[in-house]
Short mmCIF file of C-alpha atoms in Angstrom, two decimals:
data_model
loop_
_atom_site.label_atom_id
_atom_site.label_comp_id
_atom_site.label_asym_id
_atom_site.label_seq_id
_atom_site.Cartn_x
_atom_site.Cartn_y
_atom_site.Cartn_z
CA MET A 1 -379.94 72.50 -65.34
CA ARG A 2 -381.43 75.45 -63.34
CA ALA A 3 -380.67 75.69 -59.68
CA ILE A 4 -383.40 74.23 -57.50
CA ASP A 5 -384.70 76.26 -54.50
CA LEU A 6 -385.65 73.81 -51.74
CA LEU A 7 -386.33 76.58 -49.19
CA ASN A 8 -389.43 77.91 -51.02
CA GLY A 9 -391.81 75.84 -48.89
CA ARG A 10 -392.75 73.21 -51.45
CA LEU A 11 -390.36 70.54 -50.02
CA LYS A 12 -391.70 69.31 -46.64
CA LEU A 13 -390.00 67.34 -43.90
CA ARG A 14 -392.26 64.46 -44.59
CA HIS A 15 -390.76 64.25 -48.08
CA LEU A 16 -387.35 63.65 -46.59
CA VAL A 17 -388.60 60.98 -44.23
CA LEU A 18 -390.51 59.27 -47.05
CA VAL A 19 -387.60 59.15 -49.44
CA VAL A 20 -385.19 57.79 -46.86
CA ALA A 21 -387.81 55.15 -45.86
CA ILE A 22 -388.15 54.01 -49.54
CA ALA A 23 -384.37 53.81 -49.95
CA ASP A 24 -384.08 51.77 -46.68
CA HIS A 25 -386.87 49.34 -47.32
CA GLY A 26 -386.56 49.04 -51.08
CA SER A 27 -390.24 49.48 -51.94
CA VAL A 28 -393.22 51.83 -51.56
CA LEU A 29 -395.26 49.12 -49.86
CA ARG A 30 -392.69 48.36 -47.20
CA ALA A 31 -391.96 52.07 -46.65
CA ALA A 32 -395.69 52.66 -46.23
CA GLU A 33 -395.93 49.89 -43.70
CA HIS A 34 -392.87 51.16 -41.80
CA LEU A 35 -394.37 54.68 -41.72
CA ARG A 36 -397.89 53.36 -41.02
CA LEU A 37 -399.33 55.20 -43.99
CA ALA A 38 -401.46 54.06 -46.87
CA GLN A 39 -399.56 53.03 -50.04
CA PRO A 40 -401.31 55.61 -52.22
CA ALA A 41 -400.33 58.34 -49.91
CA VAL A 42 -396.67 57.33 -50.13
CA THR A 43 -396.77 57.07 -53.88
CA ARG A 44 -398.47 60.50 -54.04
CA SER A 45 -395.81 62.15 -51.80
CA LEU A 46 -393.05 60.55 -53.86
CA ARG A 47 -394.47 62.17 -56.97
CA GLU A 48 -394.68 65.40 -55.11
CA VAL A 49 -390.99 65.39 -54.14
CA GLU A 50 -389.98 64.31 -57.64
CA GLY A 51 -392.08 67.16 -59.02
CA VAL A 52 -390.28 69.63 -56.74
CA LEU A 53 -386.89 68.37 -57.80
CA GLY A 54 -387.75 67.81 -61.41
CA VAL A 55 -386.00 64.43 -61.61
CA GLU A 56 -386.75 60.78 -60.97
CA LEU A 57 -385.43 59.55 -57.68
CA PHE A 58 -386.21 55.74 -57.91
CA THR A 59 -386.63 53.16 -60.71
CA ARG A 60 -388.82 50.11 -60.36
CA GLY A 61 -387.21 46.70 -60.92
CA PRO A 62 -387.82 43.08 -60.24
CA ARG A 63 -386.24 43.55 -56.73
CA GLY A 64 -388.07 46.70 -55.87
CA MET A 65 -387.18 50.41 -55.91
CA THR A 66 -383.60 51.33 -56.73
CA PRO A 67 -382.35 54.93 -56.28
CA THR A 68 -381.27 56.73 -59.46
CA MET A 69 -378.17 58.88 -59.48
CA PHE A 70 -380.31 61.82 -58.32
CA GLY A 71 -381.96 59.55 -55.70
CA ASP A 72 -378.60 58.55 -54.25
CA ALA A 73 -377.52 62.20 -53.92
CA PHE A 74 -380.87 63.32 -52.44
CA VAL A 75 -381.01 60.49 -49.98
CA GLU A 76 -377.47 61.30 -48.74
CA HIS A 77 -378.57 64.88 -48.01
CA ALA A 78 -381.99 63.83 -46.62
CA ARG A 79 -380.26 61.48 -44.07
CA ALA A 80 -377.98 64.32 -43.01
CA VAL A 81 -380.85 66.80 -42.52
CA LEU A 82 -382.89 64.28 -40.49
CA ALA A 83 -379.82 63.36 -38.39
CA GLU A 84 -379.25 67.06 -37.58
CA LEU A 85 -382.90 67.49 -36.63
CA ARG A 86 -382.75 64.48 -34.33
CA ARG A 87 -379.62 65.90 -32.75
CA ALA A 88 -381.32 69.30 -32.39
CA GLY A 89 -384.17 67.68 -30.48
CA GLU A 90 -381.83 65.71 -28.34
CA ARG A 91 -379.80 68.82 -27.56
CA ILE A 92 -382.88 70.70 -26.44
CA SER A 93 -384.03 67.81 -24.28
CA GLY A 94 -380.48 67.42 -22.91
CA LEU A 95 -380.30 71.04 -22.03
CA ALA A 96 -383.69 70.95 -20.47
CA ASP A 97 -383.17 67.99 -18.01
CA GLY A 98 -379.92 66.19 -18.88
CA GLU A 99 -381.49 62.84 -18.10
CA VAL A 100 -382.64 61.36 -21.41
CA GLY A 101 -381.06 61.02 -24.84
CA THR A 102 -379.27 58.63 -27.19
CA VAL A 103 -375.62 58.12 -28.01
CA THR A 104 -374.58 56.02 -30.87
CA ILE A 105 -371.03 54.63 -30.90
CA GLY A 106 -369.23 53.03 -33.84
CA THR A 107 -366.83 50.51 -32.42
CA LEU A 108 -363.66 48.89 -33.76
CA LEU A 109 -361.77 45.94 -32.22
CA ALA A 110 -359.60 47.79 -29.67
CA GLY A 111 -361.53 49.28 -26.80
CA SER A 112 -364.67 47.26 -27.49
CA SER A 113 -364.19 44.48 -24.95
CA VAL A 114 -362.96 46.31 -21.86
CA LEU A 115 -363.05 50.06 -22.14
CA LEU A 116 -366.42 50.49 -23.78
CA PRO A 117 -368.41 48.12 -21.40
CA ARG A 118 -366.90 49.86 -18.35
CA ALA A 119 -367.73 53.34 -19.72
CA ILE A 120 -371.28 52.29 -20.72
CA ALA A 121 -371.93 50.70 -17.20
CA ALA A 122 -370.77 53.93 -15.49
CA LEU A 123 -372.84 56.13 -17.79
CA LYS A 124 -375.96 54.02 -17.17
CA ARG A 125 -375.40 54.18 -13.38
CA ASP A 126 -375.09 58.05 -13.75
CA ARG A 127 -377.90 58.57 -16.31
CA PRO A 128 -380.14 55.56 -16.68
CA GLY A 129 -382.48 57.41 -19.11
CA ILE A 130 -379.78 57.61 -21.86
CA THR A 131 -379.96 54.94 -24.50
CA VAL A 132 -376.56 53.66 -25.78
CA ILE A 133 -376.42 52.15 -29.32
CA VAL A 134 -373.26 50.29 -30.27
CA GLN A 135 -372.59 49.38 -33.86
CA GLU A 136 -369.46 47.48 -35.08
CA ALA A 137 -367.92 47.96 -38.54
CA THR A 138 -364.60 48.95 -40.11
CA PHE A 139 -363.31 52.48 -39.74
CA ASP A 140 -363.82 53.31 -43.41
CA ALA A 141 -367.44 52.26 -43.18
CA GLN A 142 -368.03 54.23 -39.98
CA VAL A 143 -366.60 57.61 -41.16
CA PRO A 144 -369.39 58.60 -43.57
CA ARG A 145 -371.99 57.84 -40.94
CA LEU A 146 -370.10 59.90 -38.42
CA LEU A 147 -369.93 62.87 -40.78
CA ASP A 148 -373.65 62.56 -41.59
CA GLY A 149 -374.52 62.49 -37.91
CA GLU A 150 -375.88 58.90 -37.82
CA ILE A 151 -373.27 58.06 -35.12
CA ASP A 152 -371.74 60.29 -32.49
CA LEU A 153 -368.23 58.89 -32.20
CA ILE A 154 -365.95 56.06 -33.35
CA LEU A 155 -363.97 54.16 -30.67
CA GLY A 156 -360.99 51.98 -31.33
CA ARG A 157 -357.33 52.14 -32.55
CA LEU A 158 -356.77 55.56 -34.05
CA ASN A 159 -356.63 55.34 -37.79
CA PRO A 160 -354.74 57.89 -39.89
CA ILE A 161 -357.01 60.82 -40.92
CA GLY A 162 -354.50 62.93 -42.84
CA ASP A 163 -356.67 63.14 -45.97
CA LEU A 164 -360.06 62.89 -44.33
CA ARG A 165 -361.41 66.36 -43.66
CA GLY A 166 -363.83 67.15 -40.94
CA LEU A 167 -362.49 64.73 -38.35
CA ARG A 168 -360.67 65.12 -35.00
CA GLN A 169 -359.24 62.47 -32.66
CA ILE A 170 -358.66 62.21 -28.96
CA THR A 171 -356.16 59.66 -27.63
CA LEU A 172 -357.36 57.76 -24.54
CA TYR A 173 -354.50 55.35 -23.89
CA GLY A 174 -351.81 53.23 -25.48
CA GLU A 175 -352.41 49.49 -25.89
CA PRO A 176 -350.01 47.11 -27.74
CA VAL A 177 -351.33 44.65 -30.33
CA ARG A 178 -350.12 41.18 -29.60
CA LEU A 179 -350.05 37.90 -31.59
CA VAL A 180 -352.08 35.36 -29.68
CA ALA A 181 -352.96 31.67 -29.72
CA ARG A 182 -354.54 29.17 -27.54
CA LEU A 183 -352.59 27.96 -24.48
CA GLY A 184 -351.95 24.47 -25.89
CA HIS A 185 -350.89 25.69 -29.36
CA PRO A 186 -348.05 23.66 -30.78
CA ALA A 187 -346.10 26.83 -31.68
CA ARG A 188 -345.43 27.45 -27.95
CA SER A 189 -343.00 24.53 -27.96
CA VAL A 190 -340.93 25.89 -30.90
CA PRO A 191 -337.57 27.12 -29.59
CA ASP A 192 -336.73 30.79 -30.38
CA LEU A 193 -340.22 31.13 -31.98
CA GLY A 194 -340.32 33.71 -34.86
CA LEU A 195 -342.81 35.17 -37.21
CA ALA A 196 -341.74 32.75 -39.98
CA ASP A 197 -342.54 29.76 -37.74
CA LEU A 198 -346.12 31.05 -37.34
CA LEU A 199 -346.88 30.89 -41.07
CA ALA A 200 -347.14 27.12 -40.68
CA TYR A 201 -350.53 27.75 -39.04
CA PRO A 202 -353.79 29.26 -40.24
CA TRP A 203 -354.47 32.96 -39.25
CA VAL A 204 -357.39 35.24 -38.52
CA LEU A 205 -356.75 38.71 -39.89
CA PRO A 206 -358.72 41.94 -40.04
CA LEU A 207 -360.41 42.77 -43.36
CA GLU A 208 -358.41 44.19 -46.19
CA ARG A 209 -358.11 47.93 -46.45
CA THR A 210 -358.28 48.25 -42.65
CA ALA A 211 -355.26 50.08 -41.01
CA LEU A 212 -354.31 47.08 -38.77
CA ARG A 213 -354.32 44.64 -41.76
CA SER A 214 -351.97 46.99 -43.65
CA GLU A 215 -349.69 47.31 -40.65
CA LEU A 216 -349.57 43.54 -40.19
CA GLU A 217 -348.72 43.03 -43.80
CA GLN A 218 -345.94 45.58 -43.46
CA VAL A 219 -344.55 43.56 -40.53
CA PHE A 220 -344.40 40.49 -42.72
CA ARG A 221 -342.78 42.23 -45.66
CA ALA A 222 -340.25 43.89 -43.32
CA GLY A 223 -339.17 40.38 -42.32
CA GLY A 224 -338.87 39.24 -45.93
CA LEU A 225 -342.06 37.12 -45.58
CA ASP A 226 -345.30 36.82 -47.54
CA PRO A 227 -348.46 37.44 -45.57
CA PRO A 228 -350.37 34.32 -44.45
CA GLY A 229 -352.15 32.58 -47.35
CA ASP A 230 -354.28 30.32 -45.11
CA LEU A 231 -356.55 32.89 -43.40
CA VAL A 232 -359.99 33.99 -42.33
CA GLU A 233 -360.82 37.68 -42.46
CA CYS A 234 -362.87 38.87 -39.55
CA THR A 235 -363.42 41.95 -37.33
CA SER A 236 -365.83 40.37 -34.85
CA VAL A 237 -364.16 40.10 -31.46
CA LEU A 238 -366.21 37.13 -30.33
CA THR A 239 -365.59 35.25 -33.57
CA VAL A 240 -361.85 35.91 -33.55
CA ARG A 241 -361.52 34.86 -29.85
CA THR A 242 -363.57 31.64 -30.48
CA LEU A 243 -361.57 30.66 -33.50
CA VAL A 244 -358.25 31.23 -31.70
CA ARG A 245 -359.40 29.33 -28.59
CA ASP A 246 -360.86 26.36 -30.49
CA THR A 247 -358.35 25.93 -33.30
CA ASP A 248 -354.64 26.42 -34.09
CA MET A 249 -355.29 29.79 -35.69
CA ILE A 250 -353.07 32.76 -34.91
CA ALA A 251 -354.52 36.28 -34.52
CA ALA A 252 -353.44 39.79 -33.71
CA LEU A 253 -355.49 41.31 -30.85
CA PRO A 254 -355.28 44.26 -28.59
CA GLU A 255 -353.71 43.17 -25.39
CA LEU A 256 -356.78 43.91 -23.20
CA VAL A 257 -358.94 41.84 -25.63
CA ALA A 258 -356.43 38.94 -25.23
CA ARG A 259 -356.59 39.14 -21.45
CA THR A 260 -360.40 38.67 -21.31
CA ASP A 261 -360.17 34.98 -22.36
CA ALA A 262 -358.21 32.64 -20.02
CA ASP A 263 -357.79 30.07 -22.74
CA ILE A 264 -355.73 32.33 -25.09
CA ALA A 265 -352.48 34.15 -24.39
CA PRO A 266 -349.87 36.24 -26.24
CA LEU A 267 -347.04 34.59 -28.18
CA PRO A 268 -343.42 35.79 -27.70
CA VAL A 269 -343.30 37.46 -31.14
CA PRO A 270 -343.38 41.23 -30.91
CA LEU A 271 -345.20 43.70 -33.11
CA GLU A 272 -343.22 46.82 -32.39
CA THR A 273 -344.15 48.77 -35.49
CA VAL A 274 -347.94 48.42 -35.08
CA ARG A 275 -349.64 51.47 -33.70
CA ARG A 276 -350.85 51.29 -30.09
CA GLN A 277 -353.07 54.41 -29.59
CA VAL A 278 -356.76 53.82 -28.73
CA GLY A 279 -359.09 56.73 -28.79
CA VAL A 280 -362.15 58.36 -30.27
CA THR A 281 -362.75 59.99 -33.66
CA LEU A 282 -365.21 62.82 -33.68
CA PRO A 283 -366.61 65.35 -36.24
CA ALA A 284 -364.41 68.42 -36.22
CA ARG A 285 -367.15 70.87 -36.98
CA ARG A 286 -369.98 69.57 -34.88
CA ALA A 287 -370.25 69.73 -31.13
CA PRO A 288 -371.23 66.51 -29.31
CA THR A 289 -374.72 66.20 -28.13
CA PRO A 290 -375.10 66.23 -24.27
CA SER A 291 -375.43 62.40 -24.28
CA ALA A 292 -372.37 61.97 -26.40
CA ARG A 293 -370.45 64.43 -24.17
CA LEU A 294 -371.40 62.41 -21.09
CA MET A 295 -370.20 59.16 -22.89
CA LEU A 296 -366.96 60.80 -23.78
CA ASP A 297 -366.42 61.87 -20.21
CA HIS A 298 -366.92 58.22 -18.98
CA LEU A 299 -364.65 56.86 -21.68
CA ARG A 300 -361.89 59.19 -20.50
CA ARG A 301 -362.41 58.08 -16.83
CA ALA A 302 -362.46 54.42 -17.77
CA ALA A 303 -359.27 54.88 -19.89
CA ALA A 304 -357.59 56.48 -16.91
CA GLU A 305 -358.51 53.56 -14.73
CA ILE A 306 -357.17 51.10 -17.27
CA THR A 307 -353.94 52.99 -17.53
CA ALA A 308 -353.58 53.23 -13.69
CA GLY A 309 -354.32 49.49 -13.33
#
């Protein structure tokens, strides 16, 4: 297949916006409504971009428009281009007045309940015109969006990035992960409580393929134990804390998260081998926007206050 020249002027910015909208909304009609355009205009523009590329980007089915192999590839690049253009606009605005902008943070369990709220509150006092968007997901789900420019940074326990190119990490502070239960939990009356004793109760664990889940499973295996079979998989801080507080479930939580609920407390079973570093993951080859740089400054200050306290 011949190489396609997309810099000859035939492909327009509106084509990128349109293709991403169709992918996001699953139909030409909903994309047209979202873009506030007439449906025939959207259909015509889709034909134009498919004509430029020489391939079909979407197929019609009973559930709407589905990207083809070519559509998936083009949408990925279109998102990256649009994200970079948004960042360029924000950078110009930020350099002009430093008062407005948007910073999008992907958050993990650690750092989300104490560090992040403190840093956001300080940023908003300093720059009320900056909008902060917080999105929670697993590290693996956040990384592609970070590299594409859809989010500015990932905050949480520092996951290994040895085989992930294009990332860099900044450590903010160390925070142990603790096994926790409600204050009246029956395990608290067990003499010389050990990890094996806790397997008699249900657990709340992070999702599979997350770094913390893998480390916890290694802790069990190192003790000659099978991981819990009676479990709930969850990464929502609020849900985990509520389950632990209202049931006999055991969970592994960052110490600062555990401290924020007076009805739950750590158990005397250490997790010495579980990593403790909390920090931010950033793109290695892309400078932060002015808003993201300010957010990072406030995260550093809040982390220093937590460490000092």
